[in-house]
Amino acid sequence: MTKFEALGLQKSLLDAVADLGFETPSEVQEKAIPILLEGETDLVALAQTGTGKTAAFGFPLIQKIDGNSRTTQGLILSPTRELCLQITKEMQAYAKYERNINVVAIYGGASITDQARQIKRGAQIIVATPGRMKDMISRRLVDISKIDYCILDEADEMLNMGFMEDIKDILSNTPNEKSTWLFSATMPKEVSVIAKKFMHSPQEITVGAKNSGASTVQHEYYVVGGRDRYPALKRLADTNPDIFSVIFCRTKRDTQKVAENLIEDGYNAGALHGDLSQNQRDLVMNSFRKRQIQMLVATDVAARGIDVDDITHVINYQLPDEIETYTHRSGRTGRAGKTGISMVLITRSEQRKIKAIENKINQKFELKKVPSGSEICGIQLHHLANKIKDTETNSNIDSYLPAINDILEGIDREELIKKLISAEFTRFSTYYNKSKDLNSSDSGRDRGERSERSDGRRGGETPTSGSVRYFINIGEKDGYDWMSLKDFLRDTAGLGQDDVFKVDVKESFSFFNTDTEVTEKILGTFTEFKVDGRFVNVEVSKSPGGGGGGKRRSGGSSFGGSGGFKGKRSGGSRRDDDRGASKGRSRERSKSESPNSGKRRSQKRKGDFF
Ligand code: ADP
Ligand code: MG
């Protein structure tokens, strides 16, 4: 008898278990399934994220449902659309050998009529998000007045998200004599309130310590200057070439900005936050699941309940306000028996927050150093050599080999290896060459900022960018400001809305940027080009700081960087300025840049404390 058989599951479910490849029940499954199968009872089950709670309630629920009746008998409430779909899929997999059991998902952002139609065909089990459920109840599109089982999944997250009232409302439409099963990772006050109010002497099971982070997660923190968060983030990513991570920011704006910057710097990144449409969020989640996105930058709300296994790192770009939220974040890694690392970037003034979290989760943090440029180069070289070693040779190149051999003839093996590695690596090592120490030390408050100012650029963190900076011999005295010059350039060269950026108008001349791809178009347009009988001359700006703009842009450069080996941008682009502004930002930037912009940005925001 397998361990799953011993729990009392019927044959059809055991077959599904086998298909899923589950060999032994997890602790919460081992404890919950027999209790739920045995009789009718309310249950509170506390277990960390990733411990298999879905199956703990899913299997017993399916076994207890009557497939011969089309009445809705079970309702599962879950906090997010993503989770709702995930649970539905799992439940359908569990029920694959059952006859006539339909599991239907109800969630916002999709057609309510379609969902109502599916319900009408008969749904013994409904998996729903609270908002849409409430909506459908009030429109009488569902009937939950006869349910026998109500499951509150990820109850702490639902309440965190402010669904208390919706849940009360929904529960008031269910019969009194049903069983309620509450599953949660943590037991904050609000969850006990729900348990007290809506449950009848529930049995309780707890797996692991209450409110503690999963012990499969290692916690680390890095102390950096407030403005060094982004370069530090990149170094953490570059130190872990196979990273598969969720990066948490506090606001939608930061989330979007960090994701944009990463993408621009050549990383496989994506943003997930509430300002995106449902469709965009689905696309991002799908790419993440398929590993096309290695770094998912997300807000806490949007990332709630994401169940993607094998996440190697959770990075707290900023700490959350609540310790409870930190637990949720770090619980995204170290799932299903795997280990994971939760990293926190903090400034020195925030250091005491680490203590507070340690006390709460009952685990120690390790203080780590942001790796130096040369350490990263070492790691990347190693990675590259291994990658070459593991690369399967491609037979399509066979016919070209004689010609290639001709070219490479006379180069010995050692030299060839050096060249091969250099071809990939030089771009990377240039980026980290002379890069500064990003670690904030007690003695050197703001030292990083000073050293960055001293050379007008940001040490080695000067990015590779796919944009070109130009000089043009017209300026304010010709009646242009940055907006009108931009329009003039765009119209004259036939470029798109956002193709010209970082326009910097001086008295008698100006600078501007375009993407590398349109350089020819720009230079071609302004050859022998006259306005009012005067030659308008455009040339690529040679000066390193962007031609007179070098010093003043120190503030903006903090988001620069190269994408290491992952870089999609060609290494051949000119890099005469500190970065290519991402398109959407260019207007705002050009306008707001002033000699003080660096200072303004460096002002510390008042910290939020626990
Ligand atoms: P939780 O709801 O506790 O966060 P899930 O139910 O989402 O966890 O399960 C996490 C992962 O573990 C899922 O991928 C699930 O398929 C897998 N899993 C669940 N139970 C088992 C088991 N007994 N053996 C192996 N994998 C399991
Ligand atoms: Mg779950």
PDB file of N, CA, C and O in Angstrom, residues 61 65 71-76 123-127 144 146-151:
ATOM      1  N   LEU A  61     -11.986  16.877  -1.458  1.00  0.00           N
ATOM      2  CA  LEU A  61     -13.168  17.532  -1.999  1.00  0.00           C
ATOM      3  C   LEU A  61     -13.736  16.715  -3.157  1.00  0.00           C
ATOM      4  O   LEU A  61     -14.934  16.415  -3.196  1.00  0.00           O
ATOM      5  N   ILE A  65     -17.541  14.839  -3.565  1.00  0.00           N
ATOM      6  CA  ILE A  65     -18.527  15.431  -4.465  1.00  0.00           C
ATOM      7  C   ILE A  65     -19.339  14.328  -5.150  1.00  0.00           C
ATOM      8  O   ILE A  65     -18.803  13.284  -5.501  1.00  0.00           O
ATOM      9  N   THR A  71     -25.661  19.923  -9.191  1.00  0.00           N
ATOM     10  CA  THR A  71     -25.667  21.038  -8.251  1.00  0.00           C
ATOM     11  C   THR A  71     -24.245  21.435  -7.858  1.00  0.00           C
ATOM     12  O   THR A  71     -23.383  20.574  -7.704  1.00  0.00           O
ATOM     13  N   THR A  72     -24.035  22.709  -7.685  1.00  0.00           N
ATOM     14  CA  THR A  72     -22.733  23.162  -7.196  1.00  0.00           C
ATOM     15  C   THR A  72     -22.585  22.781  -5.733  1.00  0.00           C
ATOM     16  O   THR A  72     -23.390  23.167  -4.895  1.00  0.00           O
ATOM     17  N   GLN A  73     -21.559  21.977  -5.464  1.00  0.00           N
ATOM     18  CA  GLN A  73     -21.399  21.451  -4.107  1.00  0.00           C
ATOM     19  C   GLN A  73     -20.171  21.976  -3.388  1.00  0.00           C
ATOM     20  O   GLN A  73     -20.087  21.939  -2.169  1.00  0.00           O
ATOM     21  N   GLY A  74     -19.179  22.433  -4.166  1.00  0.00           N
ATOM     22  CA  GLY A  74     -17.963  22.938  -3.521  1.00  0.00           C
ATOM     23  C   GLY A  74     -17.558  24.287  -4.074  1.00  0.00           C
ATOM     24  O   GLY A  74     -17.634  24.520  -5.283  1.00  0.00           O
ATOM     25  N   LEU A  75     -17.160  25.187  -3.192  1.00  0.00           N
ATOM     26  CA  LEU A  75     -16.680  26.500  -3.624  1.00  0.00           C
ATOM     27  C   LEU A  75     -15.293  26.734  -3.042  1.00  0.00           C
ATOM     28  O   LEU A  75     -15.087  26.592  -1.836  1.00  0.00           O
ATOM     29  N   ILE A  76     -14.354  27.053  -3.916  1.00  0.00           N
ATOM     30  CA  ILE A  76     -13.001  27.379  -3.461  1.00  0.00           C
ATOM     31  C   ILE A  76     -12.750  28.851  -3.746  1.00  0.00           C
ATOM     32  O   ILE A  76     -12.851  29.280  -4.897  1.00  0.00           O
ATOM     33  N   ALA A 123     -21.614  22.833 -12.733  1.00  0.00           N
ATOM     34  CA  ALA A 123     -20.279  22.897 -12.144  1.00  0.00           C
ATOM     35  C   ALA A 123     -20.398  22.459 -10.698  1.00  0.00           C
ATOM     36  O   ALA A 123     -20.902  23.193  -9.868  1.00  0.00           O
ATOM     37  N   GLN A 124     -19.938  21.243 -10.434  1.00  0.00           N
ATOM     38  CA  GLN A 124     -20.009  20.783  -9.045  1.00  0.00           C
ATOM     39  C   GLN A 124     -19.020  21.543  -8.174  1.00  0.00           C
ATOM     40  O   GLN A 124     -19.232  21.726  -6.992  1.00  0.00           O
ATOM     41  N   ILE A 125     -17.919  21.958  -8.807  1.00  0.00           N
ATOM     42  CA  ILE A 125     -16.919  22.710  -8.051  1.00  0.00           C
ATOM     43  C   ILE A 125     -16.634  24.031  -8.754  1.00  0.00           C
ATOM     44  O   ILE A 125     -16.383  24.059  -9.961  1.00  0.00           O
ATOM     45  N   ILE A 126     -16.712  25.107  -7.994  1.00  0.00           N
ATOM     46  CA  ILE A 126     -16.366  26.422  -8.543  1.00  0.00           C
ATOM     47  C   ILE A 126     -15.122  26.937  -7.828  1.00  0.00           C
ATOM     48  O   ILE A 126     -15.033  26.863  -6.601  1.00  0.00           O
ATOM     49  N   VAL A 127     -14.177  27.405  -8.606  1.00  0.00           N
ATOM     50  CA  VAL A 127     -13.001  28.054  -8.030  1.00  0.00           C
ATOM     51  C   VAL A 127     -13.110  29.524  -8.403  1.00  0.00           C
ATOM     52  O   VAL A 127     -13.215  29.850  -9.590  1.00  0.00           O
ATOM     53  N   ILE A 144     -24.986  29.295  -4.921  1.00  0.00           N
ATOM     54  CA  ILE A 144     -24.151  28.555  -3.971  1.00  0.00           C
ATOM     55  C   ILE A 144     -24.924  28.277  -2.676  1.00  0.00           C
ATOM     56  O   ILE A 144     -24.337  28.036  -1.633  1.00  0.00           O
ATOM     57  N   LYS A 146     -26.555  25.756  -2.004  1.00  0.00           N
ATOM     58  CA  LYS A 146     -26.638  24.347  -1.604  1.00  0.00           C
ATOM     59  C   LYS A 146     -25.267  23.711  -1.453  1.00  0.00           C
ATOM     60  O   LYS A 146     -25.145  22.485  -1.490  1.00  0.00           O
ATOM     61  N   ILE A 147     -24.240  24.526  -1.322  1.00  0.00           N
ATOM     62  CA  ILE A 147     -22.905  23.914  -1.253  1.00  0.00           C
ATOM     63  C   ILE A 147     -22.699  23.176   0.070  1.00  0.00           C
ATOM     64  O   ILE A 147     -23.257  23.534   1.110  1.00  0.00           O
ATOM     65  N   ASP A 148     -21.890  22.135  -0.014  1.00  0.00           N
ATOM     66  CA  ASP A 148     -21.552  21.373   1.189  1.00  0.00           C
ATOM     67  C   ASP A 148     -20.174  21.762   1.719  1.00  0.00           C
ATOM     68  O   ASP A 148     -19.874  21.549   2.887  1.00  0.00           O
ATOM     69  N   TYR A 149     -19.332  22.282   0.818  1.00  0.00           N
ATOM     70  CA  TYR A 149     -17.949  22.583   1.207  1.00  0.00           C
ATOM     71  C   TYR A 149     -17.535  23.953   0.706  1.00  0.00           C
ATOM     72  O   TYR A 149     -17.750  24.280  -0.466  1.00  0.00           O
ATOM     73  N   CYS A 150     -16.954  24.710   1.598  1.00  0.00           N
ATOM     74  CA  CYS A 150     -16.385  25.984   1.176  1.00  0.00           C
ATOM     75  C   CYS A 150     -14.930  26.014   1.613  1.00  0.00           C
ATOM     76  O   CYS A 150     -14.609  25.760   2.776  1.00  0.00           O
ATOM     77  N   ILE A 151     -14.039  26.275   0.656  1.00  0.00           N
ATOM     78  CA  ILE A 151     -12.614  26.310   0.976  1.00  0.00           C
ATOM     79  C   ILE A 151     -12.091  27.727   0.812  1.00  0.00           C
ATOM     80  O   ILE A 151     -12.287  28.360  -0.227  1.00  0.00           O
TER      81      ILE A 151
END
